[in-house]
PDB file of C-alpha atoms in Angstrom:
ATOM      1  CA  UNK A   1      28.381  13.028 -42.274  1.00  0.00           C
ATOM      2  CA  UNK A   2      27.155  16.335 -41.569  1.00  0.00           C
ATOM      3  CA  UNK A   3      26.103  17.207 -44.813  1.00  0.00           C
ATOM      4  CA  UNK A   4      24.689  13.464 -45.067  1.00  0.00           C
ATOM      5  CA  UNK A   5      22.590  14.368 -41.990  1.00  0.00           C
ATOM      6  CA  UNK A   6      20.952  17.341 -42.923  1.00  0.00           C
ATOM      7  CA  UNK A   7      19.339  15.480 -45.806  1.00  0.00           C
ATOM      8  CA  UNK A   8      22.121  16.564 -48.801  1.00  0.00           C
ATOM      9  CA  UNK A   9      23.023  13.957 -51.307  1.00  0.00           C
ATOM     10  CA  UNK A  10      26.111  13.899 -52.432  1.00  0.00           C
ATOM     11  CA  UNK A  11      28.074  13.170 -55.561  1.00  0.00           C
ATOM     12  CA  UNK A  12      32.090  12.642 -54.394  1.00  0.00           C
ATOM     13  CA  UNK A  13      35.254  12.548 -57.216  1.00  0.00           C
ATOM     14  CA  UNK A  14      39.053  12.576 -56.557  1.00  0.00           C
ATOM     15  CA  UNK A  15      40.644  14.607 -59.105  1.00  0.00           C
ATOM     16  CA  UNK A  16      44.307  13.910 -60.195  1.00  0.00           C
ATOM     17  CA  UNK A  17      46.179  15.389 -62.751  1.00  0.00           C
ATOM     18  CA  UNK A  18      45.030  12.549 -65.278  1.00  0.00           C
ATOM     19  CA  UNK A  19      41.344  13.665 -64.647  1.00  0.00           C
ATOM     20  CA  UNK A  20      42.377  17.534 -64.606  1.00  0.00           C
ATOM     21  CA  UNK A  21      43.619  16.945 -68.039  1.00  0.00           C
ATOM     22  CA  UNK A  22      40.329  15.191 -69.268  1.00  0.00           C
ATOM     23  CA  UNK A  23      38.090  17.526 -67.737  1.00  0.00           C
ATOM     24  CA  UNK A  24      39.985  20.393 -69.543  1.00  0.00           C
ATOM     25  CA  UNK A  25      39.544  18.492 -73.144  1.00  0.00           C
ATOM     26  CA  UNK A  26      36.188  17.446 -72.608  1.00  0.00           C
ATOM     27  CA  UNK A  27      33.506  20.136 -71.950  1.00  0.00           C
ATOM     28  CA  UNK A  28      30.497  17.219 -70.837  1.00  0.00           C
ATOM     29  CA  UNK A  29      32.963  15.939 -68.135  1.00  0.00           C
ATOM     30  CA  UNK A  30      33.986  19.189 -66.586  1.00  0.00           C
ATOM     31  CA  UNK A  31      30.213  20.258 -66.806  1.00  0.00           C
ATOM     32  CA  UNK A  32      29.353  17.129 -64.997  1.00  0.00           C
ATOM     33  CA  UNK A  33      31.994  17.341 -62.285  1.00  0.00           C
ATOM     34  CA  UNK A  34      30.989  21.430 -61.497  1.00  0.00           C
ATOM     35  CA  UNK A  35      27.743  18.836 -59.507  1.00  0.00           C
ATOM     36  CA  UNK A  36      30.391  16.840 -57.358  1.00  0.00           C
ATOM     37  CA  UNK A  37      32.671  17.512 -54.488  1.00  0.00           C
ATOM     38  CA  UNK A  38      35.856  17.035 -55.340  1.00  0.00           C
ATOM     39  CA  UNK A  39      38.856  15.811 -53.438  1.00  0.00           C
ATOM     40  CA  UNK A  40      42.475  15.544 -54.219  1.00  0.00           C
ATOM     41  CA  UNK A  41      44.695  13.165 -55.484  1.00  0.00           C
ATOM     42  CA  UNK A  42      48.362  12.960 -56.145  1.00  0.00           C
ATOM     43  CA  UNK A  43      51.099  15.256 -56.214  1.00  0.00           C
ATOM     44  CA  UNK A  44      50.324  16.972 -58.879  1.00  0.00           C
ATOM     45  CA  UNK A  45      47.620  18.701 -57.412  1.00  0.00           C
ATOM     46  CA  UNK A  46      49.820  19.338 -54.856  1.00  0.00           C
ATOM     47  CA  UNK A  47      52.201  21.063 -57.072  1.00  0.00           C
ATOM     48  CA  UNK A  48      49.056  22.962 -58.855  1.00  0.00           C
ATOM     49  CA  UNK A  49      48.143  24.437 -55.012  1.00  0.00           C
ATOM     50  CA  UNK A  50      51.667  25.506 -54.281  1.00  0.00           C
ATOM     51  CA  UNK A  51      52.099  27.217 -57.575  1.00  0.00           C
ATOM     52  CA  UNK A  52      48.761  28.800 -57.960  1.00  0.00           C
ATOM     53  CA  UNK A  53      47.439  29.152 -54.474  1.00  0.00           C
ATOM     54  CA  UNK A  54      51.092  29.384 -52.301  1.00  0.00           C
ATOM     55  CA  UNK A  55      50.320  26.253 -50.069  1.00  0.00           C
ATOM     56  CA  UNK A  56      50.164  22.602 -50.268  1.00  0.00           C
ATOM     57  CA  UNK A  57      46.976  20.429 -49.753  1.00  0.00           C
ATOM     58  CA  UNK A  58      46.911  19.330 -45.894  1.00  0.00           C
ATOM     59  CA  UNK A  59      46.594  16.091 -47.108  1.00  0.00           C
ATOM     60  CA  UNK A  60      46.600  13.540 -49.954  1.00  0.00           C
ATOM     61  CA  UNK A  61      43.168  12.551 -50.081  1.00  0.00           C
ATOM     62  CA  UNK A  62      43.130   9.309 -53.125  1.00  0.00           C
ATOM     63  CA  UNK A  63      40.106   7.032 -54.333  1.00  0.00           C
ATOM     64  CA  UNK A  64      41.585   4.423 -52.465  1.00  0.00           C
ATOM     65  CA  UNK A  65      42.867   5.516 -49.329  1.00  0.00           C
ATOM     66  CA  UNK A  66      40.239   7.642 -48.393  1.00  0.00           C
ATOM     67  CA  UNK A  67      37.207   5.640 -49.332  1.00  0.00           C
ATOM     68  CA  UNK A  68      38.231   3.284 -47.026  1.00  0.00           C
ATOM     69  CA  UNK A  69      39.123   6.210 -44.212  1.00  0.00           C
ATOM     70  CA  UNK A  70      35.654   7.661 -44.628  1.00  0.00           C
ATOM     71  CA  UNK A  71      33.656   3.845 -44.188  1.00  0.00           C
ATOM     72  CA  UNK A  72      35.943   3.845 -41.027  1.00  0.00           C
ATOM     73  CA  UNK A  73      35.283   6.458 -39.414  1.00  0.00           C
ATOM     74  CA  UNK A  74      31.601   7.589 -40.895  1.00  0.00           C
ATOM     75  CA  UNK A  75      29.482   7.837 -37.530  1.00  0.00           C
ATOM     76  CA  UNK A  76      27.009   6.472 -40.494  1.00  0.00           C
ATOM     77  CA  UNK A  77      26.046   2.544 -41.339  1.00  0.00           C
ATOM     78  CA  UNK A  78      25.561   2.079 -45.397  1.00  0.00           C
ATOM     79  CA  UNK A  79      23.880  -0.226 -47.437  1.00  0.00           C
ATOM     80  CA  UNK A  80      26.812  -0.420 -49.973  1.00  0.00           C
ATOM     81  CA  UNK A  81      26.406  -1.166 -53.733  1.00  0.00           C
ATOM     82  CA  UNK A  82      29.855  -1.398 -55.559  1.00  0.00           C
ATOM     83  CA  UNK A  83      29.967  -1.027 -59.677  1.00  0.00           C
ATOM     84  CA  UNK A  84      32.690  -1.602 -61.683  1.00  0.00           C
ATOM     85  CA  UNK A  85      35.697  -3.793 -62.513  1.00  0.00           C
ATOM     86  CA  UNK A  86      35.629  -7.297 -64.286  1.00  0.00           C
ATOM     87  CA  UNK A  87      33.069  -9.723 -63.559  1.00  0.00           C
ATOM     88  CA  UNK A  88      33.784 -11.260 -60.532  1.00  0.00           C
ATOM     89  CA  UNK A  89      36.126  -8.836 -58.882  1.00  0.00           C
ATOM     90  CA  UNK A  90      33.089  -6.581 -57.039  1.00  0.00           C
ATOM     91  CA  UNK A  91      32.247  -9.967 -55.396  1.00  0.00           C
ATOM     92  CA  UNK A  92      35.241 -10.578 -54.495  1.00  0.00           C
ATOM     93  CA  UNK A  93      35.523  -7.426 -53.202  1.00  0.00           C
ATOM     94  CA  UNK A  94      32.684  -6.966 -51.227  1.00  0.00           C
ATOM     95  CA  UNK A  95      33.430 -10.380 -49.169  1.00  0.00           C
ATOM     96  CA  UNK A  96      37.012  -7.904 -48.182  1.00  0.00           C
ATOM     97  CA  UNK A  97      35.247  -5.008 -47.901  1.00  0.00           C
ATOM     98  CA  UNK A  98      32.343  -6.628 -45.262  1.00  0.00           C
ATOM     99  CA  UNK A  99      35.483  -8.300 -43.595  1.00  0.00           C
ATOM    100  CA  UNK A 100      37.347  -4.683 -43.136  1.00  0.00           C
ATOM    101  CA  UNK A 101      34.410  -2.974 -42.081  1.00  0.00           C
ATOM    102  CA  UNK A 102      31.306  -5.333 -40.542  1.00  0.00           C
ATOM    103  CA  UNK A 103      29.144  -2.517 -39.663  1.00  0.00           C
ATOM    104  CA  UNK A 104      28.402  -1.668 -42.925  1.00  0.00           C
ATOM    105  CA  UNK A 105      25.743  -4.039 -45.356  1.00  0.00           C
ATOM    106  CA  UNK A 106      26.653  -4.910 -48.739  1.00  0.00           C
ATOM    107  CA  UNK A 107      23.628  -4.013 -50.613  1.00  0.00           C
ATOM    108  CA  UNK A 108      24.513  -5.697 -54.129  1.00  0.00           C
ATOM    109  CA  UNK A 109      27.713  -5.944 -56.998  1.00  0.00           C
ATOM    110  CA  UNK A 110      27.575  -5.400 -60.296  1.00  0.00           C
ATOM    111  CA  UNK A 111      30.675  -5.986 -63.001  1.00  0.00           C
ATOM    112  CA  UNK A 112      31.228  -3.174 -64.954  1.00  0.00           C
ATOM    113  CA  UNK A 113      31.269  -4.308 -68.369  1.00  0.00           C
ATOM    114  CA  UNK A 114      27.829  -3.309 -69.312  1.00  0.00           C
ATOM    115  CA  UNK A 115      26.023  -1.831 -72.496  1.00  0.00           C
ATOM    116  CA  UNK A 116      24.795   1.999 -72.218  1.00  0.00           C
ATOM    117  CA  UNK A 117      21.526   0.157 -72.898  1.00  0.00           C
ATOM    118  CA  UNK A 118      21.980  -1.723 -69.565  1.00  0.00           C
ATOM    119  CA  UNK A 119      22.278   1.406 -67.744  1.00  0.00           C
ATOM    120  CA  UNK A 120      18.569   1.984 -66.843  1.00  0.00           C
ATOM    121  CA  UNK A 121      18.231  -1.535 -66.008  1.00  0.00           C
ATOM    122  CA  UNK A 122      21.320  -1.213 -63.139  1.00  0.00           C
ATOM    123  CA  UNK A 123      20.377   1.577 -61.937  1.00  0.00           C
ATOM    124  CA  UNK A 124      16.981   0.295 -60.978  1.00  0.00           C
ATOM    125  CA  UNK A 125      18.771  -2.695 -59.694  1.00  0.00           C
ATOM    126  CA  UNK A 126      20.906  -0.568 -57.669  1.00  0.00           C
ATOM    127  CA  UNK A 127      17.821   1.242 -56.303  1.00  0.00           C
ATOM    128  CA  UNK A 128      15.833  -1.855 -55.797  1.00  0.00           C
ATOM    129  CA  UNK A 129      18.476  -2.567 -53.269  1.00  0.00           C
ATOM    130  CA  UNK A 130      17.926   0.485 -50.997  1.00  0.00           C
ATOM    131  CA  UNK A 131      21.783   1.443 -50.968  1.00  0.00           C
ATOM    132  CA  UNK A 132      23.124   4.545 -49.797  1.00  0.00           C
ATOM    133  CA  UNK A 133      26.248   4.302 -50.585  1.00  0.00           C
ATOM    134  CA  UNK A 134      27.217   3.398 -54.086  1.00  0.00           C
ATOM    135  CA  UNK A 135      30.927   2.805 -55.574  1.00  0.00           C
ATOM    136  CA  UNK A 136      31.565   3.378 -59.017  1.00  0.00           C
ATOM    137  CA  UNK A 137      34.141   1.814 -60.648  1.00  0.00           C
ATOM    138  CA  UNK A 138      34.561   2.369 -64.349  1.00  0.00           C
ATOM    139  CA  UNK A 139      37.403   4.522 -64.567  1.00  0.00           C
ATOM    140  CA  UNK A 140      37.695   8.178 -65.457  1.00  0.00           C
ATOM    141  CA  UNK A 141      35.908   9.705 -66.977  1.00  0.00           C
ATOM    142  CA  UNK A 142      33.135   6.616 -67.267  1.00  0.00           C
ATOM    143  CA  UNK A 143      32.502   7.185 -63.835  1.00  0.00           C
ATOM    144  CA  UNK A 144      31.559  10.606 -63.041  1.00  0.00           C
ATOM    145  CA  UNK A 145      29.596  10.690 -66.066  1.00  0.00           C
ATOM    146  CA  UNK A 146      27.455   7.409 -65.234  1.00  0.00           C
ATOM    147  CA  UNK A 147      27.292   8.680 -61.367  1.00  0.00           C
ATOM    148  CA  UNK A 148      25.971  12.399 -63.060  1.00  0.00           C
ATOM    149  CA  UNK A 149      23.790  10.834 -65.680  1.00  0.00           C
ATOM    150  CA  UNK A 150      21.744   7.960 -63.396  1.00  0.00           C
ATOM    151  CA  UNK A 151      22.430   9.160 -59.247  1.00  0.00           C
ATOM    152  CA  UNK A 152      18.534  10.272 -59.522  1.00  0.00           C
ATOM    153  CA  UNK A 153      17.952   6.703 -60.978  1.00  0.00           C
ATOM    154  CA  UNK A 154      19.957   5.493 -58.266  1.00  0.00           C
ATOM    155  CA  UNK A 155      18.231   6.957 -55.605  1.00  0.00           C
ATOM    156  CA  UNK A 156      21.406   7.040 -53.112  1.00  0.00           C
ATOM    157  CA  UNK A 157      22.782   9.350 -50.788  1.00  0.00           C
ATOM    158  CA  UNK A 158      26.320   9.053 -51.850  1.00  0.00           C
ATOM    159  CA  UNK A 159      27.877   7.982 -54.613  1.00  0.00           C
ATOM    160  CA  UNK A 160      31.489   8.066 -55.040  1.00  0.00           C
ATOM    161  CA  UNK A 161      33.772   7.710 -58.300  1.00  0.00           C
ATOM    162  CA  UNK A 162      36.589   4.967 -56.859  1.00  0.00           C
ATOM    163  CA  UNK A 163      39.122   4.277 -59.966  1.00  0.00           C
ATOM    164  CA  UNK A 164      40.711   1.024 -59.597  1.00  0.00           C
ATOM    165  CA  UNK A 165      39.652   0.495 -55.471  1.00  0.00           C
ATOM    166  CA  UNK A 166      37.671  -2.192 -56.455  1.00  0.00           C
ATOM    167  CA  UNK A 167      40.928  -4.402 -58.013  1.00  0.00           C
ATOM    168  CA  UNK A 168      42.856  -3.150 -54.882  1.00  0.00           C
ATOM    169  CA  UNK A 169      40.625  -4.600 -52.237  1.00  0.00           C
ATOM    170  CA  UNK A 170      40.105  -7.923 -54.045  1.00  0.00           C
ATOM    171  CA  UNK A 171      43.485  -7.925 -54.516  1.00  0.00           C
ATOM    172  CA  UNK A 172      43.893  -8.402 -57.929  1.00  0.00           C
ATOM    173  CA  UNK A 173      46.176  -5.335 -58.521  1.00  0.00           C
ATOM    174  CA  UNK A 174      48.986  -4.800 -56.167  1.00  0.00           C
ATOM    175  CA  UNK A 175      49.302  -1.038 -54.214  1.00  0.00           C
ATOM    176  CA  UNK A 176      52.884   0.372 -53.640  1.00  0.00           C
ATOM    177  CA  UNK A 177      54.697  -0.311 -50.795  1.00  0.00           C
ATOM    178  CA  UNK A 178      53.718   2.292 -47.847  1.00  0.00           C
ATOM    179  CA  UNK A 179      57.399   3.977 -48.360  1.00  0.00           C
ATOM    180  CA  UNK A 180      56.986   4.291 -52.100  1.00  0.00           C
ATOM    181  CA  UNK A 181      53.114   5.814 -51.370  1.00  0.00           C
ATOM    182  CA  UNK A 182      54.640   7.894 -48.144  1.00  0.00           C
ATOM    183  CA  UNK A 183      57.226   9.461 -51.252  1.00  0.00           C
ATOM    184  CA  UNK A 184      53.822   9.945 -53.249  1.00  0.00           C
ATOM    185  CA  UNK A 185      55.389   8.148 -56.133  1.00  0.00           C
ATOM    186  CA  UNK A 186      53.009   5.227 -56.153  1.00  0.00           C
ATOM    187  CA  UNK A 187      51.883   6.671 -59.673  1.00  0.00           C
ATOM    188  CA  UNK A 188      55.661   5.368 -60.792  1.00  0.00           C
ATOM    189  CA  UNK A 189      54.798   1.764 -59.034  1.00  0.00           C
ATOM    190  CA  UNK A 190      51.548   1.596 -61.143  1.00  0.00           C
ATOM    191  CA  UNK A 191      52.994   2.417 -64.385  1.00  0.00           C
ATOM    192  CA  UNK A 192      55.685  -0.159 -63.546  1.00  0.00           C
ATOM    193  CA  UNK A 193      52.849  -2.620 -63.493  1.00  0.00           C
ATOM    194  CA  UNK A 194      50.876  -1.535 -66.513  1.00  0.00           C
ATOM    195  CA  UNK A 195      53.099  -0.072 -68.790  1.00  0.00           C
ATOM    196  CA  UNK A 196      51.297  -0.268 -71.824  1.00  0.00           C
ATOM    197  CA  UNK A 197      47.770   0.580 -70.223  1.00  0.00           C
ATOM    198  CA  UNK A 198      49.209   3.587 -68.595  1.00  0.00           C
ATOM    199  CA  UNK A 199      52.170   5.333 -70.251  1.00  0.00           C
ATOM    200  CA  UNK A 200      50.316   7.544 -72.106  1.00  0.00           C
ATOM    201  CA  UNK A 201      48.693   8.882 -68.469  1.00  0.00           C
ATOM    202  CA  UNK A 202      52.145   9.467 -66.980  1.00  0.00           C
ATOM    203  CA  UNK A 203      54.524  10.263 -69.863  1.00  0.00           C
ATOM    204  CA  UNK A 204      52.843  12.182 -71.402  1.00  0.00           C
ATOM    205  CA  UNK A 205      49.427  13.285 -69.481  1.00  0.00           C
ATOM    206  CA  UNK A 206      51.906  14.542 -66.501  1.00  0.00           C
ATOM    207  CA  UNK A 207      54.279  17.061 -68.574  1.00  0.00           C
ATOM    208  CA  UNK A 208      50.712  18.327 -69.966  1.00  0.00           C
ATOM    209  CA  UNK A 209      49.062  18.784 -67.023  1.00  0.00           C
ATOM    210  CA  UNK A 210      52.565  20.456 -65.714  1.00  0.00           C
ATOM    211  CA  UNK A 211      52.280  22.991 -68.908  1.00  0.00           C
ATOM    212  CA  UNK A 212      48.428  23.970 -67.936  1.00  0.00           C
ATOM    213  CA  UNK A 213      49.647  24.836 -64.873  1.00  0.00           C
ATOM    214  CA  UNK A 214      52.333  27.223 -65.594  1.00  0.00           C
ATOM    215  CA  UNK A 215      49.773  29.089 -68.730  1.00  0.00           C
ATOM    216  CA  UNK A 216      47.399  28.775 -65.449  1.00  0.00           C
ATOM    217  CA  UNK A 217      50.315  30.956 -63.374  1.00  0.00           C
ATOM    218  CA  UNK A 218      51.276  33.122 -66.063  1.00  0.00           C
ATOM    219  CA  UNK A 219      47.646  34.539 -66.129  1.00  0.00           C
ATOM    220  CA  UNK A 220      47.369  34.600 -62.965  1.00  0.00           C
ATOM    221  CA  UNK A 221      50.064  37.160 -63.301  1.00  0.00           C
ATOM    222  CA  UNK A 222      48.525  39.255 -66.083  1.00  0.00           C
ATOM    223  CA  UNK A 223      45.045  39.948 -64.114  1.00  0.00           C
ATOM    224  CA  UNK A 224      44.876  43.170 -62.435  1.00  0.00           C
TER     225      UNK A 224
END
């Protein structure tokens, strides 16, 4: 809010260790996400601070969960624009998103199966309809990249890089039950769900992102 105040705009991402791993294979994502703020998500950053810092994140700070936090608790009113998900889903969204929080405006929806050559034309769209406040929904790293390549288009204040809140507030995709998220194993709960979309992510994406860390350590050790 502060920053938001003084006239900053701001690009926001949650980084997890599926995202970590991307950004360290892909050169134009990590580039692109040097521009945002980044907050964390999951336990695996957890275990990243611990080992390479000595200390735990204060708190778990997901797409989800804290999206919804920050719209709140924001001393701010937005004109909010969501992007992403299947067609119909942002709609359905935004009517339980304007129901949670009233005091915010929803400024427009738009699915997120698009063309690249549609971008431009969104974009405008989104600006046309003076938000503030736009979530992007298209999944990493589609997200970041489309918030980095067109938030000038835009013309917001904020945009923030959401993953799959969209599906969660229209409730299309079920969220772990509070005791499995208070364990932080709501990653286990997803995969569950979507085994074949996401095995890859956990299976194998998690031992990987495990293995950075330790190389990450072991220099650590070898600097002066």
């Amino acid at each position: 809010d502060q920053r938001l105040a003084q006239g900053e705009r701001i690009r926001l991402a949650y980084l997890n260790a599926h995202g970590s791993n991307l950004a360290a294979a892909h050169s134009t994502f990590r580039a692109a996400l040097s521009k945002f703020t980044i907050l964390n998500d999951g336990v695996g950053l957890d275990i990243a601070a611990r080992v390479l810092n000595g200390e735990r994140f204060p708190e778990n700070l997901n797409g989800t969960d804290f999206t919804l936090r920050y719209l709140r608790q924001t001393r701010l009113k937005f004109r909010v624009f969501l992007l992403g998900a299947r067609p119909g889903v942002a709609e359905e969204a935004a009517t339980a998103l304007h129901a949670m929080q009233p005091r915010h405006t929803i400024a427009g929806v738009h699915h997120g199966y698009f063309s690249e050559g549609d971008a431009l034309r969104i974009a405008a769209e989104i600006r046309a309809s003076n938000a503030d406040l736009v979530l992007v929904a298209l999944g990493n790293p589609a997200q970041e990249l489309w918030i980095e390549r067109h938030f000038d288009d835009m013309g917001c204040r904020l945009a923030i890089g959401v993953g799959a809140l969209l599906d969660f507030a229209a409730g299309r995709v079920s969220r772990a039950p509070s005791w499995l998220r208070r364990l932080r194993l709501e990653w286990a709960f997803r995969l569950a769900l979507e085994p074949r979309r996401l095995w890859r992510r956990y299976l194998f994406g998690n031992p990987v992102f495990l293995a950075r860390v330790a190389i990450a350590r072991l220099a650590l050790r070898a600097s002066p």
